[in-house]
Tab-separated table of C-alpha atoms in Angstrom:
chain	number	residue	atom	x	y	z
A	1	ARG	CA	61.022	18.359	-29.396
A	2	ARG	CA	58.414	16.111	-29.857
A	3	VAL	CA	55.189	17.506	-31.376
A	4	HIS	CA	52.236	18.910	-28.869
A	5	GLY	CA	49.096	18.954	-29.134
A	6	GLY	CA	47.095	19.801	-32.038
A	7	LEU	CA	44.910	17.459	-34.348
A	8	ASP	CA	47.953	16.085	-36.282
A	9	SER	CA	49.345	12.477	-35.160
A	10	SER	CA	51.118	12.150	-37.953
A	11	SER	CA	54.122	13.872	-37.256
A	12	ARG	CA	55.307	11.708	-34.504
A	13	SER	CA	59.023	10.557	-35.059
A	14	ARG	CA	60.108	7.965	-33.274
A	15	PRO	CA	58.533	4.514	-34.672
A	16	PHE	CA	57.361	2.125	-32.139
A	17	SER	CA	55.916	-0.780	-31.791
A	18	PHE	CA	53.368	-2.071	-29.623
A	19	ARG	CA	53.286	-5.247	-27.961
A	20	SER	CA	51.478	-6.694	-25.023
A	21	LEU	CA	48.957	-4.064	-23.152
A	22	GLY	CA	49.320	-3.973	-19.807
A	23	ALA	CA	52.165	-5.685	-17.132
A	24	PRO	CA	54.613	-7.569	-18.585
A	25	ARG	CA	53.539	-11.523	-20.076
A	26	MET	CA	55.011	-14.490	-17.956
A	27	GLY	CA	58.404	-15.081	-19.832
A	28	SER	CA	59.274	-11.748	-20.553
A	29	ASN	CA	62.777	-10.368	-20.192
A	30	PRO	CA	63.096	-7.151	-18.340
A	31	SER	CA	66.220	-6.287	-19.571
A	32	LYS	CA	64.394	-6.353	-23.471
A	33	ILE	CA	61.413	-4.499	-22.234
A	34	LYS	CA	63.847	-1.857	-20.858
A	35	ALA	CA	65.545	-1.984	-24.001
A	36	ARG	CA	62.679	-1.981	-26.075
A	37	LEU	CA	61.693	1.718	-24.325
A	38	GLU	CA	64.050	3.351	-25.203
A	39	GLY	CA	62.628	4.161	-28.786
A	40	ALA	CA	59.109	3.856	-26.937
A	41	PRO	CA	57.280	7.396	-26.472
A	42	VAL	CA	56.296	9.394	-22.856
A	43	VAL	CA	53.220	9.145	-21.652
A	44	VAL	CA	53.103	11.427	-18.958
A	45	ILE	CA	50.347	11.244	-16.339
A	46	VAL	CA	48.963	13.935	-14.196
A	47	GLY	CA	47.554	12.449	-10.776
A	48	GLY	CA	47.926	8.938	-9.139
A	49	GLY	CA	44.554	8.059	-7.958
A	50	TYR	CA	42.295	5.163	-9.502
A	51	GLY	CA	42.498	6.405	-13.020
A	52	GLY	CA	46.095	7.443	-13.417
A	53	VAL	CA	47.368	4.389	-11.762
A	54	ALA	CA	45.130	2.237	-13.090
A	55	LEU	CA	46.096	3.833	-16.581
A	56	ALA	CA	49.789	3.745	-15.610
A	57	LYS	CA	49.930	0.067	-14.805
A	58	ALA	CA	48.240	-0.857	-18.037
A	59	LEU	CA	51.491	1.206	-20.183
A	60	ASP	CA	53.989	0.391	-18.292
A	61	ALA	CA	56.011	-2.109	-20.161
A	62	ASP	CA	54.810	-0.557	-23.543
A	63	CYS	CA	55.248	3.239	-23.361
A	64	ASN	CA	57.776	5.938	-21.254
A	65	VAL	CA	55.594	6.518	-18.386
A	66	VAL	CA	56.088	8.887	-15.998
A	67	LEU	CA	53.453	9.542	-13.058
A	68	ILE	CA	53.155	12.470	-11.361
A	69	ASP	CA	51.194	13.708	-7.809
A	70	ARG	CA	51.863	15.977	-4.840
A	71	LYS	CA	51.789	12.937	-2.988
A	72	ASP	CA	54.777	10.197	-2.329
A	73	TYR	CA	51.701	7.665	-1.804
A	74	PHE	CA	47.830	6.355	-3.204
A	75	PHE	CA	45.407	7.675	-0.736
A	76	HIS	CA	42.554	5.312	-1.064
A	77	ASN	CA	39.505	7.112	-0.257
A	78	MET	CA	37.129	4.556	0.075
A	79	GLY	CA	38.503	3.820	3.525
A	80	ALA	CA	38.989	7.153	4.359
A	81	LEU	CA	35.713	7.648	7.149
A	82	ARG	CA	35.827	4.055	8.496
A	83	ALA	CA	40.078	5.538	9.546
A	84	CYS	CA	37.691	8.010	11.379
A	85	VAL	CA	36.293	5.965	13.158
A	86	GLN	CA	39.612	3.076	13.488
A	87	PRO	CA	42.604	5.161	13.324
A	88	SER	CA	45.368	2.413	12.860
A	89	TYR	CA	43.210	1.345	9.865
A	90	ALA	CA	44.295	5.229	8.342
A	91	TRP	CA	47.615	2.511	7.808
A	92	ASN	CA	45.530	0.928	5.457
A	93	ILE	CA	44.655	3.616	3.083
A	94	CYS	CA	47.842	5.250	2.552
A	95	ILE	CA	49.760	3.057	-0.003
A	96	PRO	CA	53.551	4.785	-1.152
A	97	TYR	CA	53.996	4.421	-4.504
A	98	VAL	CA	57.475	2.854	-4.403
A	99	ASN	CA	56.273	-0.509	-6.143
A	100	LEU	CA	53.503	0.817	-8.531
A	101	LEU	CA	55.875	0.312	-11.814
A	102	LYS	CA	58.343	-2.201	-12.586
A	103	PHE	CA	59.268	0.108	-15.797
A	104	GLY	CA	57.836	4.487	-15.496
A	105	HIS	CA	58.683	6.337	-12.996
A	106	VAL	CA	56.499	8.312	-10.600
A	107	VAL	CA	57.415	11.656	-9.761
A	108	LYS	CA	56.622	13.543	-6.198
A	109	GLY	CA	55.871	16.977	-7.160
A	110	GLU	CA	53.155	19.645	-6.908
A	111	VAL	CA	52.225	20.600	-11.114
A	112	THR	CA	51.477	24.232	-11.160
A	113	ARG	CA	50.419	24.116	-15.449
A	114	VAL	CA	49.508	22.042	-18.277
A	115	SER	CA	50.055	23.101	-21.320
A	116	GLN	CA	50.290	21.421	-24.847
A	117	GLY	CA	53.668	22.444	-23.800
A	118	GLY	CA	54.717	20.450	-21.582
A	119	VAL	CA	53.896	20.302	-17.594
A	120	TYR	CA	55.704	22.833	-15.662
A	121	LEU	CA	56.087	21.378	-11.858
A	122	HIS	CA	56.529	23.751	-8.838
A	123	GLY	CA	60.798	24.457	-8.423
A	124	ARG	CA	61.523	23.976	-12.294
A	125	ASP	CA	61.756	26.209	-14.830
A	126	GLU	CA	61.495	23.969	-17.436
A	127	PRO	CA	58.169	21.849	-18.639
A	128	LEU	CA	58.619	17.793	-19.091
A	129	ASP	CA	58.422	16.747	-22.544
A	130	PHE	CA	55.710	14.345	-24.099
A	131	ASP	CA	54.207	12.251	-26.245
A	132	TYR	CA	51.092	11.885	-24.916
A	133	LEU	CA	49.673	14.036	-22.046
A	134	VAL	CA	46.739	12.751	-19.610
A	135	ILE	CA	44.643	14.971	-17.801
A	136	ALA	CA	44.181	13.084	-14.421
A	137	THR	CA	43.879	15.055	-11.321
A	138	GLY	CA	40.270	14.657	-9.835
A	139	THR	CA	38.195	16.373	-7.514
A	140	SER	CA	39.525	17.875	-3.796
A	141	TYR	CA	37.276	17.253	-0.712
A	142	ALA	CA	38.397	18.676	2.414
A	143	PHE	CA	39.170	16.414	5.357
A	144	PRO	CA	39.086	13.958	6.741
A	145	ALA	CA	37.065	11.848	3.211
A	146	LYS	CA	39.886	13.099	0.940
A	147	ILE	CA	43.732	14.451	2.464
A	148	ALA	CA	45.677	17.262	1.800
A	149	ALA	CA	48.854	15.662	3.159
A	150	SER	CA	51.513	15.352	0.797
A	151	GLU	CA	53.799	12.880	2.916
A	152	TYR	CA	53.242	9.614	3.521
A	153	MET	CA	53.899	9.532	7.070
A	154	GLU	CA	52.119	12.916	8.100
A	155	THR	CA	48.112	11.141	6.953
A	156	PRO	CA	47.288	8.504	9.874
A	157	PRO	CA	48.166	10.667	12.668
A	158	LEU	CA	45.691	13.241	11.414
A	159	TYR	CA	43.061	10.491	12.045
A	160	THR	CA	43.805	9.593	15.225
A	161	ASP	CA	42.514	13.043	16.083
A	162	MET	CA	39.903	12.763	14.017
A	163	ALA	CA	38.826	9.843	15.804
A	164	GLY	CA	39.696	11.703	19.277
A	165	VAL	CA	37.313	14.055	18.057
A	166	ILE	CA	34.596	12.268	17.105
A	167	SER	CA	34.829	9.888	20.361
A	168	ALA	CA	34.475	13.078	22.155
A	169	ALA	CA	31.287	14.556	21.074
A	170	GLN	CA	27.969	13.247	21.956
A	171	ARG	CA	25.447	15.177	19.549
A	172	ILE	CA	26.674	14.812	15.412
A	173	ALA	CA	25.354	16.791	13.013
A	174	ILE	CA	25.952	15.763	9.167
A	175	VAL	CA	25.148	17.990	6.790
A	176	GLY	CA	25.018	16.391	3.171
A	177	GLY	CA	23.253	13.297	2.100
A	178	GLY	CA	25.067	11.548	-0.780
A	179	PRO	CA	27.315	8.535	-0.436
A	180	THR	CA	29.815	10.523	1.757
A	181	GLY	CA	27.472	12.011	4.173
A	182	CYS	CA	25.246	8.482	4.512
A	183	GLU	CA	28.374	6.551	5.081
A	184	LEU	CA	29.993	8.389	8.015
A	185	ALA	CA	26.542	7.944	9.346
A	186	GLY	CA	27.201	4.576	9.155
A	187	GLU	CA	30.953	4.370	10.616
A	188	ILE	CA	30.120	6.580	13.616
A	189	HIS	CA	26.952	4.368	14.607
A	190	GLU	CA	28.425	1.571	14.223
A	191	ALA	CA	32.017	2.569	16.037
A	192	PHE	CA	29.802	4.749	18.673
A	193	PRO	CA	26.077	3.484	18.873
A	194	ASP	CA	25.616	6.086	21.807
A	195	LYS	CA	25.940	9.095	19.732
A	196	GLU	CA	23.386	11.177	18.519
A	197	LEU	CA	22.793	11.160	14.811
A	198	THR	CA	21.318	13.800	12.454
A	199	LEU	CA	21.839	14.014	8.630
A	200	VAL	CA	20.713	17.280	6.580
A	201	HIS	CA	20.354	17.115	3.223
A	202	SER	CA	18.772	19.256	0.658
A	203	ARG	CA	16.480	17.920	-1.959
A	204	GLU	CA	14.581	15.604	-1.607
A	205	SER	CA	15.763	11.949	-1.781
A	206	LEU	CA	19.105	10.531	-0.443
A	207	ILE	CA	22.100	10.348	-3.476
A	208	GLY	CA	20.053	11.331	-6.419
A	209	GLU	CA	20.376	11.059	-10.093
A	210	PRO	CA	20.701	8.474	-11.906
A	211	PHE	CA	20.388	6.178	-9.148
A	212	ARG	CA	16.754	4.740	-8.829
A	213	ASP	CA	14.225	6.204	-6.056
A	214	ALA	CA	14.235	2.591	-4.564
A	215	PHE	CA	18.119	2.848	-3.610
A	216	SER	CA	17.387	5.837	-2.239
A	217	ALA	CA	14.565	4.486	0.715
A	218	ALA	CA	16.478	0.851	0.685
A	219	ILE	CA	19.241	3.482	2.915
A	220	LEU	CA	16.856	6.209	4.291
A	221	GLU	CA	15.256	3.226	6.231
A	222	LYS	CA	19.078	1.745	6.889
A	223	LEU	CA	19.831	5.169	8.392
A	224	GLU	CA	16.769	4.934	10.083
A	225	ARG	CA	16.217	1.999	11.301
A	226	THR	CA	19.877	0.792	11.547
A	227	CYS	CA	21.762	3.475	12.118
A	228	GLY	CA	19.334	5.511	14.362
A	229	THR	CA	20.220	8.083	12.434
A	230	THR	CA	17.546	11.322	12.337
A	231	VAL	CA	17.454	12.380	8.636
A	232	ILE	CA	16.018	15.836	7.578
A	233	LEU	CA	15.281	15.703	3.979
A	234	GLY	CA	14.363	18.817	1.405
A	235	ASP	CA	16.362	21.333	4.336
A	236	ARG	CA	19.664	23.122	4.708
A	237	VAL	CA	22.004	24.281	7.080
A	238	GLU	CA	21.649	28.664	7.427
A	239	LEU	CA	25.323	28.749	7.677
A	240	GLU	CA	24.947	32.640	9.249
A	241	ALA	CA	22.136	31.626	10.906
A	242	SER	CA	23.918	28.572	12.825
A	243	ALA	CA	27.481	30.426	12.900
A	244	LEU	CA	29.032	28.545	10.652
A	245	ALA	CA	29.949	31.356	7.863
A	246	THR	CA	32.942	31.624	8.962
A	247	THR	CA	34.537	28.910	10.992
A	248	ARG	CA	35.001	26.648	8.077
A	249	THR	CA	37.798	25.938	5.915
A	250	VAL	CA	39.371	24.591	2.751
A	251	GLN	CA	41.315	22.261	4.399
A	252	SER	CA	38.940	20.891	6.879
A	253	ASN	CA	34.698	19.543	6.371
A	254	TYR	CA	34.246	19.399	10.387
A	255	VAL	CA	33.308	22.302	13.242
A	256	VAL	CA	34.049	20.902	16.832
A	257	GLY	CA	32.440	23.185	19.269
A	258	GLU	CA	28.749	22.821	20.464
A	259	ARG	CA	25.747	25.607	18.820
A	260	VAL	CA	22.448	25.201	17.188
A	261	LEU	CA	22.143	24.177	13.690
A	262	ARG	CA	18.782	26.409	12.599
A	263	THR	CA	17.615	25.740	8.839
A	264	ARG	CA	16.064	26.898	6.436
A	265	ASN	CA	12.177	25.721	7.703
A	266	GLY	CA	12.938	27.038	11.341
A	267	ARG	CA	13.661	23.256	12.439
A	268	ASP	CA	16.745	23.639	15.596
A	269	ILE	CA	19.670	20.575	15.834
A	270	PRO	CA	21.825	21.162	19.090
A	271	CYS	CA	24.699	19.659	17.982
A	272	ASP	CA	28.512	19.652	19.267
A	273	LEU	CA	30.181	18.431	16.048
A	274	VAL	CA	29.348	18.897	12.532
A	275	PHE	CA	30.419	17.373	9.360
A	276	PHE	CA	29.763	18.990	5.888
A	277	CYS	CA	29.828	15.957	2.980
A	278	THR	CA	29.683	18.392	-0.011
A	279	GLY	CA	30.863	20.475	-2.225
A	280	ALA	CA	33.923	18.104	-4.073
A	281	ARG	CA	35.632	21.030	-6.306
A	282	VAL	CA	37.295	19.857	-9.548
A	283	ASN	CA	40.965	20.275	-9.280
A	284	ARG	CA	41.567	22.425	-12.580
A	285	ALA	CA	43.941	25.202	-11.285
A	286	SER	CA	46.577	23.267	-13.265
A	287	TYR	CA	45.247	23.229	-16.458
A	288	GLU	CA	41.827	26.648	-16.618
A	289	HIS	CA	44.599	29.095	-18.673
A	290	ASP	CA	45.755	26.939	-21.293
A	291	PHE	CA	42.261	24.757	-22.125
A	292	ALA	CA	39.780	27.389	-20.883
A	293	ASP	CA	38.488	26.641	-24.283
A	294	ALA	CA	37.692	22.867	-23.526
A	295	MET	CA	35.964	23.336	-20.264
A	296	GLU	CA	33.061	23.536	-18.773
A	297	PRO	CA	31.394	25.942	-16.221
A	298	SER	CA	32.414	23.140	-13.543
A	299	GLY	CA	36.088	23.141	-14.510
A	300	ARG	CA	35.825	19.874	-16.376
A	301	LEU	CA	37.286	19.609	-19.728
A	302	ARG	CA	35.050	18.601	-22.903
A	303	VAL	CA	36.240	14.824	-23.941
A	304	ASN	CA	34.970	12.829	-26.947
A	305	GLU	CA	34.259	9.350	-27.171
A	306	HIS	CA	37.934	8.742	-27.376
A	307	LEU	CA	38.389	11.028	-24.494
A	308	GLN	CA	40.472	12.962	-26.752
A	309	VAL	CA	40.529	16.776	-24.957
A	310	GLN	CA	38.482	18.964	-27.285
A	311	GLY	CA	40.625	19.840	-30.142
A	312	PHE	CA	43.767	18.475	-28.911
A	313	SER	CA	44.704	13.955	-30.316
A	314	ASN	CA	47.292	13.322	-28.026
A	315	ILE	CA	46.241	14.838	-24.096
A	316	PHE	CA	43.428	12.961	-22.943
A	317	ALA	CA	41.536	13.935	-20.095
A	318	LEU	CA	40.184	10.530	-16.977
A	319	GLY	CA	38.074	10.328	-14.636
A	320	ASP	CA	36.972	12.929	-12.368
A	321	CYS	CA	37.951	15.928	-14.700
A	322	ASN	CA	36.101	15.031	-17.727
A	323	ASN	CA	32.754	15.672	-18.452
A	324	VAL	CA	31.318	11.586	-19.451
A	325	VAL	CA	28.262	11.837	-18.190
A	326	GLU	CA	28.596	8.609	-15.457
A	327	PRO	CA	28.809	9.004	-11.532
A	328	LYS	CA	31.937	10.545	-11.001
A	329	MET	CA	33.718	6.950	-8.927
A	330	ALA	CA	36.516	4.944	-8.513
A	331	TYR	CA	35.328	1.965	-10.850
A	332	ALA	CA	34.476	4.610	-13.604
A	333	ALA	CA	37.757	5.972	-13.707
A	334	GLN	CA	39.751	1.912	-13.980
A	335	GLN	CA	37.016	1.668	-16.850
A	336	GLN	CA	38.089	4.842	-18.922
A	337	ALA	CA	41.533	3.844	-17.988
A	338	ALA	CA	41.530	0.538	-20.037
A	339	VAL	CA	39.750	2.634	-22.770
A	340	LEU	CA	42.198	5.176	-22.659
A	341	ALA	CA	45.180	2.648	-22.732
A	342	LYS	CA	44.421	0.637	-25.880
A	343	ASN	CA	43.600	4.306	-27.115
A	344	ILE	CA	47.040	5.720	-26.122
A	345	VAL	CA	48.341	2.041	-27.803
A	346	ALA	CA	46.101	2.772	-31.294
A	347	LEU	CA	47.027	6.047	-31.371
A	348	HIS	CA	50.503	5.523	-31.834
A	349	ALA	CA	50.743	3.038	-34.498
A	350	GLY	CA	48.223	4.606	-36.513
A	351	LYS	CA	45.066	2.277	-35.604
A	352	ALA	CA	40.971	3.437	-34.847
A	353	LEU	CA	40.269	4.066	-31.462
A	354	LYS	CA	37.886	2.548	-29.123
A	355	SER	CA	34.648	4.320	-28.080
A	356	TYR	CA	34.314	4.974	-24.499
A	357	ILE	CA	30.449	3.445	-22.978
A	358	PRO	CA	29.639	4.677	-19.685
A	359	SER	CA	27.736	1.427	-18.026
A	360	ASP	CA	24.485	1.569	-16.248
A	361	PRO	CA	25.048	3.119	-13.068
A	362	VAL	CA	26.218	0.976	-10.386
A	363	MET	CA	27.183	1.953	-6.285
A	364	ILE	CA	27.234	0.119	-2.979
A	365	VAL	CA	26.832	2.674	-0.383
A	366	THR	CA	27.957	1.011	3.358
A	367	LEU	CA	26.983	1.961	6.476
A	368	GLY	CA	29.749	0.584	8.555
A	369	SER	CA	30.810	-2.996	7.989
A	370	GLU	CA	27.949	-5.015	8.256
A	371	GLY	CA	26.006	-3.777	5.589
A	372	GLY	CA	24.404	-1.031	3.155
A	373	VAL	CA	22.241	-1.015	0.026
A	374	SER	CA	23.790	-1.097	-3.702
A	375	GLN	CA	22.287	-0.788	-7.201
A	376	LEU	CA	24.058	-3.078	-9.533
A	377	PRO	CA	24.789	-2.065	-13.493
A	378	VAL	CA	22.186	-4.321	-14.928
A	379	ALA	CA	18.719	-3.259	-16.533
A	380	GLY	CA	16.626	-1.880	-14.085
A	381	GLY	CA	19.086	-1.641	-11.603
A	382	LYS	CA	18.691	-3.984	-9.357
A	383	ILE	CA	18.616	-3.115	-5.474
A	384	MET	CA	20.695	-5.173	-3.152
A	385	GLY	CA	20.700	-5.143	0.467
A	386	SER	CA	23.442	-5.986	3.765
A	387	LEU	CA	24.339	-9.301	2.829
A	388	PHE	CA	25.452	-8.993	-0.910
A	389	SER	CA	26.916	-5.294	0.313
A	390	ARG	CA	28.778	-6.412	3.320
A	391	THR	CA	30.408	-9.784	1.022
A	392	VAL	CA	31.161	-7.189	-2.402
A	393	LYS	CA	32.821	-3.791	-0.081
A	394	ALA	CA	31.773	-3.146	3.357
A	395	LYS	CA	33.631	-5.906	5.317
A	396	GLY	CA	36.806	-4.917	3.330
A	397	LEU	CA	36.698	-1.764	1.799
A	398	PHE	CA	38.416	-3.048	-1.436
A	399	THR	CA	41.588	-1.781	0.473
A	400	ALA	CA	43.687	-5.764	-0.055
A	401	ASN	CA	42.874	-5.253	-3.572
A	402	GLN	CA	44.230	-1.989	-3.673
A	403	TRP	CA	47.666	-2.886	-2.285
A	404	SER	CA	47.616	-5.518	-4.249
A	405	THR	CA	47.330	-3.039	-7.719
A	406	MET	CA	49.849	-1.323	-5.727
A	407	ARG	CA	51.887	-4.326	-6.056
A	408	LEU	CA	52.575	-4.122	-1.565
A	409	LYS	CA	51.872	-6.343	0.745
A	410	MET	CA	48.794	-4.662	3.384
A	411	PRO	CA	50.592	-3.827	6.665
A	412	ARG	CA	48.806	-4.432	10.023
A	413	ASP	CA	48.392	-1.572	12.355
A	414	GLY	CA	51.478	0.272	11.195
A	415	PRO	CA	53.758	1.554	8.673
A	416	VAL	CA	54.487	-0.395	5.790
A	417	ASP	CA	58.920	-1.161	5.742
A	418	LEU	CA	60.399	0.498	3.168
A	419	ALA	CA	63.331	-0.598	3.753
A	420	HIS	CA	63.733	-2.515	0.698
A	421	ALA	CA	61.920	0.069	-1.873
A	422	GLU	CA	65.071	1.736	-3.070
A	423	PRO	CA	65.080	2.864	-6.625
A	424	ALA	CA	66.836	0.129	-9.259
A	425	GLU	CA	69.926	1.828	-9.995
A	426	ASP	CA	69.151	2.629	-13.898
A	427	ASP	CA	66.308	4.388	-13.188
A	428	VAL	CA	67.389	7.950	-13.104
A	429	PRO	CA	69.314	7.736	-16.556
A	430	ARG	CA	66.320	5.853	-17.537
A	431	LEU	CA	64.192	8.538	-16.709
A	432	ALA	CA	66.978	11.019	-18.183
A	433	GLN	CA	66.441	9.719	-21.547
A	434	ALA	CA	62.744	9.131	-21.522
A	435	MET	CA	62.385	13.316	-20.908
A	436	GLN	CA	65.457	14.028	-22.456
A	437	VAL	CA	66.941	15.697	-19.160
A	438	SER	CA	70.239	15.431	-17.657
A	439	GLU	CA	70.735	13.344	-14.889
A	440	ALA	CA	70.946	15.699	-12.755
A	441	GLU	CA	67.658	16.695	-13.766
A	442	ALA	CA	66.175	13.359	-13.501
A	443	GLN	CA	67.970	12.528	-10.590
A	444	GLN	CA	66.405	16.046	-8.569
A	445	LEU	CA	62.947	14.604	-9.902
């Protein structure tokens, strides 16, 4: 049985020589790689978001990678708000995991508990064993910015319904002036320029720290001037007074129906559709019992400069669920993944680990497909306008890039053809060998 947790990595029982990190080099022989993996360490990654996917790919040819996610598809949430007004786009932001890894395994399952003794899945009594564990559970955010549906074919119809709700509304209120609220206003205005839009934000400026005031001011100007949005800053919607206290659910962040929102400062906002763009929550349920001593009040796990969870040498936290002080966004999780992959290599080889150093803050807030505002990760935080923002992000929302990352071809306005995505003949025995389970158990996984 493998060693779990603790600070002593010297007792690893299986020697392993790492070669190039990431995908096989040109000319690599897949059969030789598979043979080498028979003696390789098992890396279990809990969470298939941006960071988890990047890490799994980086280690695929050198470790027995097991990526666990509750969905059978990657959700490219950068494009979720566009799918709210262009429902066919939902097929572009749901990307099946089927082709992600050449040698590793993606397991669809609900993780009920993460501990130093193993990872527990719903419906399975015995834990999944590991040599290295990466907790990448991310944050949750109710529909439509994120999605709870676990099946690939279930998701796009939800956005078709969402587009119908927006189309039928005339006066739309958005509560929350972070990136999600601002981008939602931009997408709605571009698709439905006749809608009345009001955005309410409790702070005195949009977005907030660590971004520059000039960045927030530029977004405010474009929302008001270009998107025709009434922006109310420094005020809050009173839920009880607005008859909203019991209508919002954990599954959806919008409420349909004629009402008048009342704010703390006494303003009345008539509307027939309300979006709540606040309250992202750390997905902590699976680890909060066993890692309570390493958790901050927010639910994030304390990590050192090598991204190791406090008190453990072979357990790491990646992305939104760790306490690295930086904006919690996809690019940051991917940067962390690159460092973490090298550190798992180094740790197993008994070499020095690399420190993760956050970059200067960067963000591109898109306001529809034609514009937006960007703050670049350079000294002073240079601000760029619509031309740059459109070219880099707004037009395509990095969607084609993500399909390339997942090693699939992006379809046009429909589901991807999965007819060719059958498992390789040796997938089951290789998973059984890596996880030290029976082939029957591996087949179930």
